[in-house]
Short mmCIF file of C-alpha atoms in Angstrom, two decimals:
data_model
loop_
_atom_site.label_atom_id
_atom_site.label_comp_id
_atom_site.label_asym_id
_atom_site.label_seq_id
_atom_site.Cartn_x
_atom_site.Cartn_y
_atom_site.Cartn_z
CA UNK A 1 -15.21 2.80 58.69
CA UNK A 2 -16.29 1.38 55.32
CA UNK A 3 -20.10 -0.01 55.46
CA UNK A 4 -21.97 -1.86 52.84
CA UNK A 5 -25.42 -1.37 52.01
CA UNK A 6 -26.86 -4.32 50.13
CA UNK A 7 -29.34 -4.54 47.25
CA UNK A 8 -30.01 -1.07 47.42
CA UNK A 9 -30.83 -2.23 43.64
CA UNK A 10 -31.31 -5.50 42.12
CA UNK A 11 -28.97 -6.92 39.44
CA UNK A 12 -31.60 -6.61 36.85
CA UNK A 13 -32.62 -3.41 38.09
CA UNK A 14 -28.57 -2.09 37.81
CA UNK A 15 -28.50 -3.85 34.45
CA UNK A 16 -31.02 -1.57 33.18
CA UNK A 17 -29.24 1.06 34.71
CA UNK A 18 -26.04 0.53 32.68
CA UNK A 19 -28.31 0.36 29.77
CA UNK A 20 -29.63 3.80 30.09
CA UNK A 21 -25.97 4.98 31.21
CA UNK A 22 -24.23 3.61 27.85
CA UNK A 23 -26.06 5.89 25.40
CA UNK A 24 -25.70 9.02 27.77
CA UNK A 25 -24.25 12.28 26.99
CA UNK A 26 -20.90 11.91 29.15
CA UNK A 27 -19.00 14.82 29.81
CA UNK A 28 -14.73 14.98 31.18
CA UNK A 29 -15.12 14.46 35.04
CA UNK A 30 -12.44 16.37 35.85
CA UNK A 31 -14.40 19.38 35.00
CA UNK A 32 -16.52 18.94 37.89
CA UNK A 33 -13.41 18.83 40.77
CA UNK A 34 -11.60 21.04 42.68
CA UNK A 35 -8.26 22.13 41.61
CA UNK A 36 -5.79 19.68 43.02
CA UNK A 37 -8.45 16.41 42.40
CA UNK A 38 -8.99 17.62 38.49
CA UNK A 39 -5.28 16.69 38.30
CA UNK A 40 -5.70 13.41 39.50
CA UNK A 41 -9.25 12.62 37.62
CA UNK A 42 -9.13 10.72 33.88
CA UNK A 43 -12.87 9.75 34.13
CA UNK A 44 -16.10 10.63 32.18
CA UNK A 45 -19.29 12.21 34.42
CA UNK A 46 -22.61 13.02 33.22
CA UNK A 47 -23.58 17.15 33.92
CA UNK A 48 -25.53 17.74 37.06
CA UNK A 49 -28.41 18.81 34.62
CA UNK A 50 -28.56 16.11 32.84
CA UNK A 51 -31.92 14.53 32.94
CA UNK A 52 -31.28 11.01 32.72
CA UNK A 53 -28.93 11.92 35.52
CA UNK A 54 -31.67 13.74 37.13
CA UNK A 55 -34.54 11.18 36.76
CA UNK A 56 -32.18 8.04 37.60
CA UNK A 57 -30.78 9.99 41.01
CA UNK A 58 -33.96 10.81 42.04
CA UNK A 59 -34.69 7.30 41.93
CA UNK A 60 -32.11 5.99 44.17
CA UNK A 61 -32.72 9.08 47.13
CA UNK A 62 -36.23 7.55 46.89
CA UNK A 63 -35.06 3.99 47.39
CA UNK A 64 -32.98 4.54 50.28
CA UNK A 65 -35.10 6.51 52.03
CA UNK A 66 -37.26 3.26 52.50
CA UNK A 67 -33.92 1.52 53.64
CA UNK A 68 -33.53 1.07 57.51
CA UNK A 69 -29.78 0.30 56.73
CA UNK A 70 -29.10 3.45 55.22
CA UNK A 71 -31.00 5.35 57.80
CA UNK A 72 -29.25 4.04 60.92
CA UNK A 73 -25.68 3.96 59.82
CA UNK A 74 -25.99 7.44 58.21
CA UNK A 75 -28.71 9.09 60.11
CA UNK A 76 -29.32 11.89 57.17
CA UNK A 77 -29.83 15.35 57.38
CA UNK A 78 -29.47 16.05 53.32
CA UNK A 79 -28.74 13.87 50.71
CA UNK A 80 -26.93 15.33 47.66
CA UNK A 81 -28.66 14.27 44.23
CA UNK A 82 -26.78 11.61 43.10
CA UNK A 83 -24.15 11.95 40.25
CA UNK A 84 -22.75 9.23 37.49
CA UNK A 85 -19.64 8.60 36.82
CA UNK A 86 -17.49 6.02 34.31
CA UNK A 87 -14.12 4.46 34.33
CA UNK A 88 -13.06 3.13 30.93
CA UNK A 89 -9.63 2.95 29.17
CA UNK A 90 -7.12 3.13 32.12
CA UNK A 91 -9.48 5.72 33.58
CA UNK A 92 -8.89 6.44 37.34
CA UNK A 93 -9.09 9.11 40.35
CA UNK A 94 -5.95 9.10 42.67
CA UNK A 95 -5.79 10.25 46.07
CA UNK A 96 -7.60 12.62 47.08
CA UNK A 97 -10.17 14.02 50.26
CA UNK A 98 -13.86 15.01 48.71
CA UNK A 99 -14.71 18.88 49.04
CA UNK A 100 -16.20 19.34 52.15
CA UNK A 101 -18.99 21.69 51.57
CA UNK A 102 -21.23 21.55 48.25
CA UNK A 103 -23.94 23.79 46.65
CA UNK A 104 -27.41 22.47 46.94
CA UNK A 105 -29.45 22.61 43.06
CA UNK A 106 -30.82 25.90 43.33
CA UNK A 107 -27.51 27.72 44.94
CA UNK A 108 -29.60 28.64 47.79
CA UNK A 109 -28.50 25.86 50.26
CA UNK A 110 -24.71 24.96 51.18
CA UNK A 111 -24.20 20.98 52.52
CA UNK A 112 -21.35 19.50 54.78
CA UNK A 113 -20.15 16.37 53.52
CA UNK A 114 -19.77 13.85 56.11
CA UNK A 115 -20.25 10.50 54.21
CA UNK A 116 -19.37 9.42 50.72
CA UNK A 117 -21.50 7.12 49.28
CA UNK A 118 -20.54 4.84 45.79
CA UNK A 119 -23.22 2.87 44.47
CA UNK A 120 -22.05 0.24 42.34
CA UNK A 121 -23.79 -0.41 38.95
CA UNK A 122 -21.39 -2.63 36.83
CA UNK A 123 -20.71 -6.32 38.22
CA UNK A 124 -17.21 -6.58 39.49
CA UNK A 125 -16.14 -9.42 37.00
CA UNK A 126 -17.20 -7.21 34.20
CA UNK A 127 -14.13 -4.57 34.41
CA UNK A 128 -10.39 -5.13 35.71
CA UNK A 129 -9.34 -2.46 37.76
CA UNK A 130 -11.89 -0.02 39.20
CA UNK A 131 -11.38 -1.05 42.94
CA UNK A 132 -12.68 2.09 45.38
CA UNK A 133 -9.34 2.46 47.99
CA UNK A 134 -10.37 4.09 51.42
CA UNK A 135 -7.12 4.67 53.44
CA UNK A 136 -7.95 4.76 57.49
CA UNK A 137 -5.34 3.54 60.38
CA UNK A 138 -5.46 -0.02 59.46
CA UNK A 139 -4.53 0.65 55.52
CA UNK A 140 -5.97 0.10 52.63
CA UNK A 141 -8.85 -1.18 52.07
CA UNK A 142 -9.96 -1.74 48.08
CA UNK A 143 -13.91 -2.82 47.44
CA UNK A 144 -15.32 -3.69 44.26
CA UNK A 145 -19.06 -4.61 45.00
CA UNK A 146 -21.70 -6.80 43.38
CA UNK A 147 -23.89 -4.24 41.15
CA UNK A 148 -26.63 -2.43 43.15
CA UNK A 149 -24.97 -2.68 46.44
CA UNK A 150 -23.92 0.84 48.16
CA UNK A 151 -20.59 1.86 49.96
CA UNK A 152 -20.58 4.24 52.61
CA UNK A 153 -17.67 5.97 53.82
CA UNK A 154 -16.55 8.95 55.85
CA UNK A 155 -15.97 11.85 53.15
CA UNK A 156 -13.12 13.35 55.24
CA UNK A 157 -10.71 10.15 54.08
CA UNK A 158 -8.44 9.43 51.40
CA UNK A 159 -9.67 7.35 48.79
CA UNK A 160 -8.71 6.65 45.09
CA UNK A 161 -10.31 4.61 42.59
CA UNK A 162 -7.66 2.36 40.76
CA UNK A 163 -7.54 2.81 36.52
CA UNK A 164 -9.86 0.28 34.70
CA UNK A 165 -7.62 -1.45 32.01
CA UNK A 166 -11.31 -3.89 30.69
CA UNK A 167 -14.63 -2.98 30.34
CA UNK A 168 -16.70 0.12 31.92
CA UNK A 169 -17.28 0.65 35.37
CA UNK A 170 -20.47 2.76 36.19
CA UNK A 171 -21.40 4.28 39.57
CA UNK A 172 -23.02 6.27 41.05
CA UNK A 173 -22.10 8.65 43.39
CA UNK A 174 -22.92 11.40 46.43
CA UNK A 175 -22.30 12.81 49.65
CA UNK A 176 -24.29 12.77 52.85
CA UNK A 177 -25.02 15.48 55.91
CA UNK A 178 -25.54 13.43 58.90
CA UNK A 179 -27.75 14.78 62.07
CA UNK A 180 -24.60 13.44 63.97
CA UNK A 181 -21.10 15.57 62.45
CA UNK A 182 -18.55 12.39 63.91
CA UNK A 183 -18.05 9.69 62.41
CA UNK A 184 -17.24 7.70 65.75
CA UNK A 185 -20.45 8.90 67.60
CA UNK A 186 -21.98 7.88 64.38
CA UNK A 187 -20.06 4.12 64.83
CA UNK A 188 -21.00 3.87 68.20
CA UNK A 189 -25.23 4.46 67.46
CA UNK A 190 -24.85 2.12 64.71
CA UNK A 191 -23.41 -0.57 67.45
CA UNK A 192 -26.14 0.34 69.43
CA UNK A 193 -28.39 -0.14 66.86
CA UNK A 194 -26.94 -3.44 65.85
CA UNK A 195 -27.47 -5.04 69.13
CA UNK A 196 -31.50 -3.70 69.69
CA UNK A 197 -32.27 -5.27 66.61
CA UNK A 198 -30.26 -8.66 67.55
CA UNK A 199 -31.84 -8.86 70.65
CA UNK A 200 -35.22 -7.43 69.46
CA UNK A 201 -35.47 -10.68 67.16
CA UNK A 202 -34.33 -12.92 69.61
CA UNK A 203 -36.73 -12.07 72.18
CA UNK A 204 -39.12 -8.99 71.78
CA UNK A 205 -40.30 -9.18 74.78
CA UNK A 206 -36.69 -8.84 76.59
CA UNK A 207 -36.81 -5.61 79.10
CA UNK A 208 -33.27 -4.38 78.07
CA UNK A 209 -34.70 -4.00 74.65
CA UNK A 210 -36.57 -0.92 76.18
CA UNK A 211 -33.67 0.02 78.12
CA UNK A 212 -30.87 0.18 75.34
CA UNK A 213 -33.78 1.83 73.11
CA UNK A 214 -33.97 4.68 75.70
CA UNK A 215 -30.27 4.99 75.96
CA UNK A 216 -30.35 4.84 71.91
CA UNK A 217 -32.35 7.76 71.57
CA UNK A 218 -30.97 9.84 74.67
CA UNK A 219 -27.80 9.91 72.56
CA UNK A 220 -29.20 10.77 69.77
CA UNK A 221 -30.83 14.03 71.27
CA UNK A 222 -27.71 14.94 72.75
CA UNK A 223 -25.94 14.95 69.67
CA UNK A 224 -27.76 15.47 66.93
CA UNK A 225 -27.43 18.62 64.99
CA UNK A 226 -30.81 19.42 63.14
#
């Protein structure tokens, strides 16, 4: 399940972004994958030290932390700092699953990766090529969104990014522990979720409001891990 989180920046906050990103100190990405990926990665990364990395990452964690969106449909445990990446020059990452535990900074803490998350920081017209491919039942299913705007996607899937033959394409990029592991008990609170809030706004005062809100949260206690 692929879900979009809008305006998690705005396009003139994303443009200054890109502006920071374009005199950074980039580094090979494929130095930063596991064996079989690093044969399929031509892109450029900045080091998880780096401090415009750093400061920049920081940044978004803090953003989405004040973004209801975010919250229900990933329900986080841990977010991983974010990392930046850039596609340039028929640069691409084929198929491949993300790891699925990483090292906290520090070393002392060890995260399960249940949702990949891209956050889009060129515009899509701006660069040919560059389209994220997450491969479930249905098929493919290639996104390029506007600048600012997030993807979220279950880590455990294939997914490729497609080379960029014009322009740059900047992201950024990071993985999520959920307090629920699946990714269908995770589609069926969202659901849930979705149809408070519609009814919530349609009439606040409506008594299965209360009633779905219980259920809501019963589920949640049963499965959350914490």
């Amino acid at each position: 399940m692929l879900i979009q989180i809008p305006a998690v920046l705005s396009p003139e906050e994303a443009a200054g972004y890109r502006a920071r990103l374009e005199q950074a100190a980039w580094r090979d990405g494929a130095g930063t994958a596991g064996h079989v990926a690093a044969q399929a990665k031509t892109n450029l990364q900045l080091a998880d030290d780096d401090p415009l990395g750093r400061a920049l990452g920081a940044a978004i964690v803090d953003r989405l932390a004040a973004m209801p969106r975010f919250i229900a449909a990933a329900l986080p445990l841990r977010v991983l700092p974010p990392r930046f990446n850039c596609y340039a020059g028929g640069g691409a990452y084929g198929r491949h699953v993300d790891s699925a535990i990483f090292t906290a900074p520090g070393g002392r803490e060890r995260v399960r990766s249940d949702l990949s998350a891209t956050l889009f920081l060129s515009e899509p017209d701006s660069y040919d090529g560059g389209a994220l491919i997450a491969e479930f039942g249905a098929g493919d299913q290639p996104v390029k969104l506007p600048a600012g705007h997030l993807l979220l996607y279950p880590a455990s899937s294939l997914h490729q990014v497609t080379p960029v033959t014009r322009g740059m394409r900047f992201a950024a990029f990071f993985w999520v522990q959920s307090i629920v592991r699946t990714q269908a008990r995770r589609t069926m609170l969202l659901a849930l979720d979705d149809s408070i809030q519609a009814l919530s706004a349609r009439d606040p005062a409506e008594p299965e409001v209360v009633r779905l809100t219980g259920l809501y949260h019963n589920l949640l206690r049963e499965w959350a891990e914490t």
